[in-house]
GROMACS .gro file of N, CA and C in nm:
model
  348
    1MET      N    1   2.260  -0.331  -1.225
    1MET     CA    2   2.148  -0.308  -1.132
    1MET      C    3   2.018  -0.291  -1.211
    2PRO      N    4   1.925  -0.375  -1.195
    2PRO     CA    5   1.794  -0.357  -1.275
    2PRO      C    6   1.724  -0.250  -1.215
    3LYS      N    7   1.645  -0.194  -1.299
    3LYS     CA    8   1.544  -0.084  -1.258
    3LYS      C    9   1.396  -0.153  -1.254
    4LEU      N   10   1.325  -0.102  -1.157
    4LEU     CA   11   1.192  -0.144  -1.139
    4LEU      C   12   1.109  -0.027  -1.179
    5THR      N   13   1.012  -0.023  -1.265
    5THR     CA   14   0.908   0.078  -1.283
    5THR      C   15   0.772   0.027  -1.243
    6VAL      N   16   0.715   0.109  -1.164
    6VAL     CA   17   0.580   0.096  -1.119
    6VAL      C   18   0.472   0.173  -1.192
    7GLU      N   19   0.391   0.113  -1.273
    7GLU     CA   20   0.285   0.185  -1.350
    7GLU      C   21   0.164   0.181  -1.274
    8PRO      N   22   0.054   0.268  -1.283
    8PRO     CA   23   0.064   0.387  -1.378
    8PRO      C   24   0.142   0.497  -1.315
    9GLU      N   25   0.196   0.502  -1.193
    9GLU     CA   26   0.261   0.611  -1.121
    9GLU      C   27   0.382   0.655  -1.187
   10GLY      N   28   0.458   0.559  -1.256
   10GLY     CA   29   0.582   0.586  -1.312
   10GLY      C   30   0.699   0.588  -1.226
   11VAL      N   31   0.690   0.540  -1.099
   11VAL     CA   32   0.778   0.525  -0.988
   11VAL      C   33   0.894   0.440  -1.039
   12CYS      N   34   1.016   0.488  -1.038
   12CYS     CA   35   1.140   0.402  -1.079
   12CYS      C   36   1.215   0.369  -0.967
   13ILE      N   37   1.253   0.259  -0.946
   13ILE     CA   38   1.330   0.203  -0.829
   13ILE      C   39   1.455   0.124  -0.874
   14ASP      N   40   1.576   0.170  -0.833
   14ASP     CA   41   1.685   0.083  -0.864
   14ASP      C   42   1.695  -0.034  -0.764
   15LEU      N   43   1.691  -0.156  -0.811
   15LEU     CA   44   1.701  -0.281  -0.736
   15LEU      C   45   1.839  -0.317  -0.705
   16HIS      N   46   1.864  -0.363  -0.586
   16HIS     CA   47   1.998  -0.414  -0.548
   16HIS      C   48   2.003  -0.555  -0.610
   17ASP      N   49   2.153  -0.600  -0.620
   17ASP     CA   50   2.169  -0.722  -0.660
   17ASP      C   51   2.098  -0.837  -0.575
   18ASP      N   52   2.028  -0.939  -0.632
   18ASP     CA   53   1.952  -1.030  -0.566
   18ASP      C   54   1.846  -0.993  -0.470
   19GLU      N   55   1.805  -0.863  -0.495
   19GLU     CA   56   1.683  -0.811  -0.416
   19GLU      C   57   1.554  -0.853  -0.480
   20THR      N   58   1.455  -0.894  -0.402
   20THR     CA   59   1.325  -0.923  -0.470
   20THR      C   60   1.259  -0.801  -0.501
   21ILE      N   61   1.157  -0.809  -0.586
   21ILE     CA   62   1.083  -0.699  -0.623
   21ILE      C   63   1.008  -0.654  -0.499
   22LEU      N   64   0.968  -0.730  -0.423
   22LEU     CA   65   0.894  -0.681  -0.311
   22LEU      C   66   0.993  -0.606  -0.208
   23GLU      N   67   1.112  -0.656  -0.191
   23GLU     CA   68   1.219  -0.577  -0.110
   23GLU      C   69   1.233  -0.433  -0.161
   24GLY      N   70   1.248  -0.431  -0.300
   24GLY     CA   71   1.264  -0.300  -0.345
   24GLY      C   72   1.147  -0.209  -0.334
   25LEU      N   73   1.020  -0.271  -0.348
   25LEU     CA   74   0.894  -0.195  -0.328
   25LEU      C   75   0.897  -0.134  -0.184
   26TYR      N   76   0.931  -0.234  -0.083
   26TYR     CA   77   0.929  -0.177   0.062
   26TYR      C   78   1.029  -0.065   0.078
   27ARG      N   79   1.135  -0.092   0.025
   27ARG     CA   80   1.243   0.014   0.035
   27ARG      C   81   1.210   0.144  -0.014
   28HIS      N   82   1.117   0.138  -0.127
   28HIS     CA   83   1.073   0.265  -0.179
   28HIS      C   84   0.935   0.312  -0.125
   29GLY      N   85   0.891   0.255  -0.003
   29GLY     CA   86   0.772   0.315   0.052
   29GLY      C   87   0.649   0.227   0.019
   30TYR      N   88   0.652   0.121  -0.024
   30TYR     CA   89   0.531   0.038  -0.060
   30TYR      C   90   0.523  -0.049   0.049
   31ALA      N   91   0.407  -0.108   0.095
   31ALA     CA   92   0.376  -0.198   0.204
   31ALA      C   93   0.256  -0.292   0.167
   32TYR      N   94   0.264  -0.404   0.230
   32TYR     CA   95   0.129  -0.479   0.228
   32TYR      C   96   0.026  -0.425   0.317
   33ARG      N   97  -0.096  -0.448   0.308
   33ARG     CA   98  -0.195  -0.433   0.406
   33ARG      C   99  -0.193  -0.560   0.498
   34ILE      N  100  -0.160  -0.670   0.427
   34ILE     CA  101  -0.126  -0.794   0.520
   34ILE      C  102  -0.081  -0.895   0.419
   35GLY      N  103   0.011  -0.983   0.478
   35GLY     CA  104   0.081  -1.079   0.393
   35GLY      C  105   0.186  -1.160   0.464
   36CYS      N  106   0.227  -1.267   0.408
   36CYS     CA  107   0.328  -1.358   0.481
   36CYS      C  108   0.465  -1.318   0.446
   37ARG      N  109   0.502  -1.263   0.322
   37ARG     CA  110   0.622  -1.230   0.288
   37ARG      C  111   0.722  -1.347   0.258
   38ARG      N  112   0.665  -1.476   0.230
   38ARG     CA  113   0.739  -1.606   0.225
   38ARG      C  114   0.687  -1.692   0.110
   39GLY      N  115   0.602  -1.631   0.023
   39GLY     CA  116   0.548  -1.711  -0.086
   39GLY      C  117   0.427  -1.800  -0.056
   40GLY      N  118   0.370  -1.794   0.057
   40GLY     CA  119   0.253  -1.881   0.090
   40GLY      C  120   0.114  -1.816   0.075
   41CYS      N  121   0.095  -1.678   0.075
   41CYS     CA  122  -0.040  -1.631   0.066
   41CYS      C  123  -0.083  -1.582  -0.061
   42ALA      N  124   0.011  -1.537  -0.150
   42ALA     CA  125  -0.011  -1.490  -0.282
   42ALA      C  126  -0.056  -1.343  -0.287
   43ILE      N  127  -0.069  -1.291  -0.173
   43ILE     CA  128  -0.115  -1.131  -0.167
   43ILE      C  129  -0.020  -1.045  -0.257
   44CYS      N  130   0.098  -1.090  -0.265
   44CYS     CA  131   0.197  -0.995  -0.321
   44CYS      C  132   0.202  -0.999  -0.482
   45LYS      N  133   0.100  -1.079  -0.539
   45LYS     CA  134   0.103  -1.090  -0.693
   45LYS      C  135   0.096  -0.951  -0.763
   46VAL      N  136   0.185  -0.931  -0.853
   46VAL     CA  137   0.185  -0.819  -0.941
   46VAL      C  138   0.194  -0.863  -1.082
   47ASP      N  139   0.160  -0.777  -1.172
   47ASP     CA  140   0.159  -0.809  -1.321
   47ASP      C  141   0.286  -0.755  -1.394
   48VAL      N  142   0.357  -0.834  -1.461
   48VAL     CA  143   0.485  -0.783  -1.517
   48VAL      C  144   0.447  -0.740  -1.652
   49LEU      N  145   0.474  -0.620  -1.692
   49LEU     CA  146   0.434  -0.567  -1.819
   49LEU      C  147   0.548  -0.573  -1.926
   50ARG      N  148   0.677  -0.567  -1.870
   50ARG     CA  149   0.789  -0.569  -1.946
   50ARG      C  150   0.907  -0.617  -1.871
   51GLY      N  151   0.986  -0.682  -1.931
   51GLY     CA  152   1.110  -0.743  -1.849
   51GLY      C  153   1.100  -0.891  -1.805
   52GLU      N  154   1.192  -0.933  -1.744
   52GLU     CA  155   1.202  -1.078  -1.692
   52GLU      C  156   1.235  -1.083  -1.543
   53VAL      N  157   1.171  -1.177  -1.480
   53VAL     CA  158   1.215  -1.216  -1.346
   53VAL      C  159   1.249  -1.375  -1.334
   54ASP      N  160   1.316  -1.401  -1.213
   54ASP     CA  161   1.360  -1.525  -1.196
   54ASP      C  162   1.328  -1.545  -1.044
   55TYR      N  163   1.298  -1.668  -1.009
   55TYR     CA  164   1.275  -1.722  -0.863
   55TYR      C  165   1.399  -1.784  -0.812
   56ASN      N  166   1.457  -1.707  -0.707
   56ASN     CA  167   1.579  -1.773  -0.636
   56ASN      C  168   1.523  -1.858  -0.517
   57ARG      N  169   1.411  -1.881  -0.500
   57ARG     CA  170   1.352  -1.966  -0.387
   57ARG      C  171   1.236  -2.048  -0.459
   58PRO      N  172   1.205  -2.172  -0.419
   58PRO     CA  173   1.094  -2.224  -0.465
   58PRO      C  174   0.956  -2.161  -0.458
   59VAL      N  175   0.870  -2.176  -0.546
   59VAL     CA  176   0.742  -2.116  -0.539
   59VAL      C  177   0.631  -2.238  -0.578
   60ALA      N  178   0.542  -2.247  -0.496
   60ALA     CA  179   0.449  -2.352  -0.505
   60ALA      C  180   0.363  -2.344  -0.615
   61GLU      N  181   0.321  -2.432  -0.708
   61GLU     CA  182   0.230  -2.434  -0.817
   61GLU      C  183   0.089  -2.389  -0.765
   62LYS      N  184   0.061  -2.424  -0.631
   62LYS     CA  185  -0.083  -2.363  -0.595
   62LYS      C  186  -0.086  -2.227  -0.586
   63VAL      N  187   0.031  -2.149  -0.547
   63VAL     CA  188   0.047  -2.022  -0.524
   63VAL      C  189   0.060  -1.933  -0.651
   64LEU      N  190   0.138  -1.990  -0.746
   64LEU     CA  191   0.150  -1.926  -0.860
   64LEU      C  192   0.171  -2.039  -0.980
   65THR      N  193   0.059  -2.038  -1.062
   65THR     CA  194   0.033  -2.152  -1.159
   65THR      C  195   0.132  -2.118  -1.274
   66ASP      N  196   0.149  -2.226  -1.351
   66ASP     CA  197   0.227  -2.195  -1.486
   66ASP      C  198   0.142  -2.111  -1.587
   67ASP      N  199   0.007  -2.120  -1.581
   67ASP     CA  200  -0.059  -2.022  -1.669
   67ASP      C  201  -0.046  -1.882  -1.616
   68GLU      N  202  -0.039  -1.859  -1.483
   68GLU     CA  203  -0.018  -1.724  -1.431
   68GLU      C  204   0.115  -1.675  -1.477
   69ARG      N  205   0.215  -1.758  -1.453
   69ARG     CA  206   0.361  -1.716  -1.494
   69ARG      C  207   0.363  -1.681  -1.636
   70ALA      N  208   0.298  -1.762  -1.730
   70ALA     CA  209   0.292  -1.735  -1.881
   70ALA      C  210   0.231  -1.609  -1.920
   71THR      N  211   0.115  -1.562  -1.834
   71THR     CA  212   0.064  -1.431  -1.877
   71THR      C  213   0.117  -1.313  -1.782
   72GLY      N  214   0.231  -1.330  -1.736
   72GLY     CA  215   0.289  -1.217  -1.672
   72GLY      C  216   0.269  -1.187  -1.512
   73THR      N  217   0.196  -1.288  -1.451
   73THR     CA  218   0.187  -1.272  -1.303
   73THR      C  219   0.315  -1.308  -1.228
   74CYS      N  220   0.338  -1.231  -1.131
   74CYS     CA  221   0.477  -1.240  -1.061
   74CYS      C  222   0.446  -1.234  -0.915
   75LEU      N  223   0.509  -1.333  -0.844
   75LEU     CA  224   0.501  -1.346  -0.701
   75LEU      C  225   0.625  -1.243  -0.632
   76SER      N  226   0.590  -1.127  -0.608
   76SER     CA  227   0.688  -1.032  -0.583
   76SER      C  228   0.788  -1.055  -0.466
   77CYS      N  229   0.730  -1.135  -0.369
   77CYS     CA  230   0.818  -1.167  -0.256
   77CYS      C  231   0.927  -1.265  -0.286
   78ARG      N  232   0.927  -1.341  -0.400
   78ARG     CA  233   1.010  -1.435  -0.435
   78ARG      C  234   1.090  -1.402  -0.578
   79ALA      N  235   1.033  -1.294  -0.645
   79ALA     CA  236   1.087  -1.274  -0.782
   79ALA      C  237   1.211  -1.189  -0.770
   80VAL      N  238   1.308  -1.201  -0.846
   80VAL     CA  239   1.431  -1.135  -0.858
   80VAL      C  240   1.427  -1.083  -1.009
   81ALA      N  241   1.452  -0.950  -1.032
   81ALA     CA  242   1.453  -0.900  -1.180
   81ALA      C  243   1.585  -0.950  -1.240
   82THR      N  244   1.583  -0.995  -1.373
   82THR     CA  245   1.698  -1.033  -1.433
   82THR      C  246   1.724  -0.933  -1.550
   83SER      N  247   1.634  -0.836  -1.562
   83SER     CA  248   1.645  -0.723  -1.653
   83SER      C  249   1.568  -0.606  -1.597
   84ASP      N  250   1.548  -0.493  -1.657
   84ASP     CA  251   1.476  -0.392  -1.622
   84ASP      C  252   1.331  -0.442  -1.631
   85VAL      N  253   1.236  -0.406  -1.521
   85VAL     CA  254   1.112  -0.465  -1.520
   85VAL      C  255   1.002  -0.343  -1.495
   86THR      N  256   0.891  -0.361  -1.558
   86THR     CA  257   0.781  -0.277  -1.542
   86THR      C  258   0.672  -0.357  -1.488
   87ILE      N  259   0.611  -0.316  -1.376
   87ILE     CA  260   0.497  -0.388  -1.325
   87ILE      C  261   0.378  -0.293  -1.293
   88THR      N  262   0.258  -0.355  -1.281
   88THR     CA  263   0.145  -0.287  -1.228
   88THR      C  264   0.108  -0.351  -1.077
   89LEU      N  265   0.052  -0.296  -1.004
   89LEU     CA  266   0.009  -0.333  -0.872
   89LEU      C  267  -0.133  -0.383  -0.886
   90ARG      N  268  -0.178  -0.476  -0.808
   90ARG     CA  269  -0.317  -0.523  -0.819
   90ARG      C  270  -0.406  -0.466  -0.691
   91GLU      N  271  -0.502  -0.417  -0.739
   91GLU     CA  272  -0.599  -0.361  -0.625
   91GLU      C  273  -0.534  -0.285  -0.524
   92ASP      N  274  -0.553  -0.302  -0.405
   92ASP     CA  275  -0.506  -0.234  -0.296
   92ASP      C  276  -0.414  -0.319  -0.219
   93ASN      N  277  -0.355  -0.430  -0.262
   93ASN     CA  278  -0.272  -0.525  -0.194
   93ASN      C  279  -0.144  -0.450  -0.141
   94LEU      N  280  -0.082  -0.397  -0.235
   94LEU     CA  281   0.034  -0.303  -0.194
   94LEU      C  282   0.004  -0.159  -0.208
   95ARG      N  283   0.036  -0.076  -0.138
   95ARG     CA  284   0.024   0.056  -0.141
   95ARG      C  285   0.143   0.152  -0.112
   96ARG      N  286   0.153   0.263  -0.146
   96ARG     CA  287   0.263   0.343  -0.102
   96ARG      C  288   0.227   0.406   0.028
   97VAL      N  289   0.330   0.410   0.119
   97VAL     CA  290   0.314   0.455   0.264
   97VAL      C  291   0.443   0.536   0.279
   98ASN      N  292   0.444   0.581   0.401
   98ASN     CA  293   0.555   0.656   0.450
   98ASN      C  294   0.665   0.552   0.465
   99PRO      N  295   0.794   0.585   0.411
   99PRO     CA  296   0.891   0.485   0.408
   99PRO      C  297   0.940   0.437   0.544
  100LEU      N  298   0.914   0.526   0.644
  100LEU     CA  299   0.944   0.470   0.778
  100LEU      C  300   0.856   0.362   0.820
  101MET      N  301   0.730   0.374   0.779
  101MET     CA  302   0.636   0.280   0.822
  101MET      C  303   0.662   0.140   0.746
  102ALA      N  304   0.703   0.159   0.620
  102ALA     CA  305   0.742   0.041   0.550
  102ALA      C  306   0.852  -0.040   0.607
  103ARG      N  307   0.957   0.035   0.646
  103ARG     CA  308   1.066  -0.030   0.719
  103ARG      C  309   1.010  -0.083   0.847
  104PHE      N  310   0.935  -0.038   0.924
  104PHE     CA  311   0.872  -0.088   1.043
  104PHE      C  312   0.797  -0.220   1.008
  105ALA      N  313   0.734  -0.221   0.905
  105ALA     CA  314   0.646  -0.332   0.870
  105ALA      C  315   0.719  -0.447   0.837
  106VAL      N  316   0.833  -0.418   0.762
  106VAL     CA  317   0.930  -0.549   0.732
  106VAL      C  318   0.983  -0.587   0.849
  107ALA      N  319   1.024  -0.512   0.954
  107ALA     CA  320   1.091  -0.569   1.063
  107ALA      C  321   1.010  -0.648   1.159
  108GLN      N  322   0.871  -0.645   1.142
  108GLN     CA  323   0.794  -0.715   1.235
  108GLN      C  324   0.758  -0.843   1.200
  109PRO      N  325   0.758  -0.950   1.281
  109PRO     CA  326   0.725  -1.079   1.241
  109PRO      C  327   0.571  -1.108   1.212
  110GLY      N  328   0.535  -1.187   1.127
  110GLY     CA  329   0.399  -1.221   1.106
  110GLY      C  330   0.341  -1.113   1.029
  111PRO      N  331   0.197  -1.134   0.996
  111PRO     CA  332   0.114  -1.031   0.916
  111PRO      C  333   0.122  -0.887   0.970
  112VAL      N  334   0.118  -0.799   0.891
  112VAL     CA  335   0.107  -0.660   0.934
  112VAL      C  336   0.002  -0.574   0.873
  113ASP      N  337  -0.086  -0.515   0.947
  113ASP     CA  338  -0.210  -0.446   0.875
  113ASP      C  339  -0.179  -0.292   0.896
  114LEU      N  340  -0.144  -0.237   0.773
  114LEU     CA  341  -0.114  -0.106   0.753
  114LEU      C  342  -0.244  -0.011   0.719
  115ALA      N  343  -0.354  -0.070   0.722
  115ALA     CA  344  -0.493   0.001   0.688
  115ALA      C  345  -0.499   0.127   0.775
  116ASP      N  346  -0.559   0.230   0.714
  116ASP     CA  347  -0.592   0.346   0.781
  116ASP      C  348  -0.672   0.328   0.905
   0.00000   0.00000   0.00000
């Protein structure tokens, strides 16, 4: 079971088998301000500092370029950790919220706005 570490907070998450990075983040109380959760909007990009990810579903080149992949950019809604992974979040695209709110956001169809 790979571990996901979120820097600079140092939050550590045990990822389930075949769970995407985003699913693990949601389960641990992180949520989008808005996003599609299916690889089309690119809001869920995070930076991989250490470790490896694989994509179990197709990712469009226009959403995540080869150059971005080479420099550690990861599309968290599609990426599955193949080893322990350390990431940093970008700006305020993902943020930590009450885990009950995160579960509610995952269950809702379409974009969700969790802004204050």
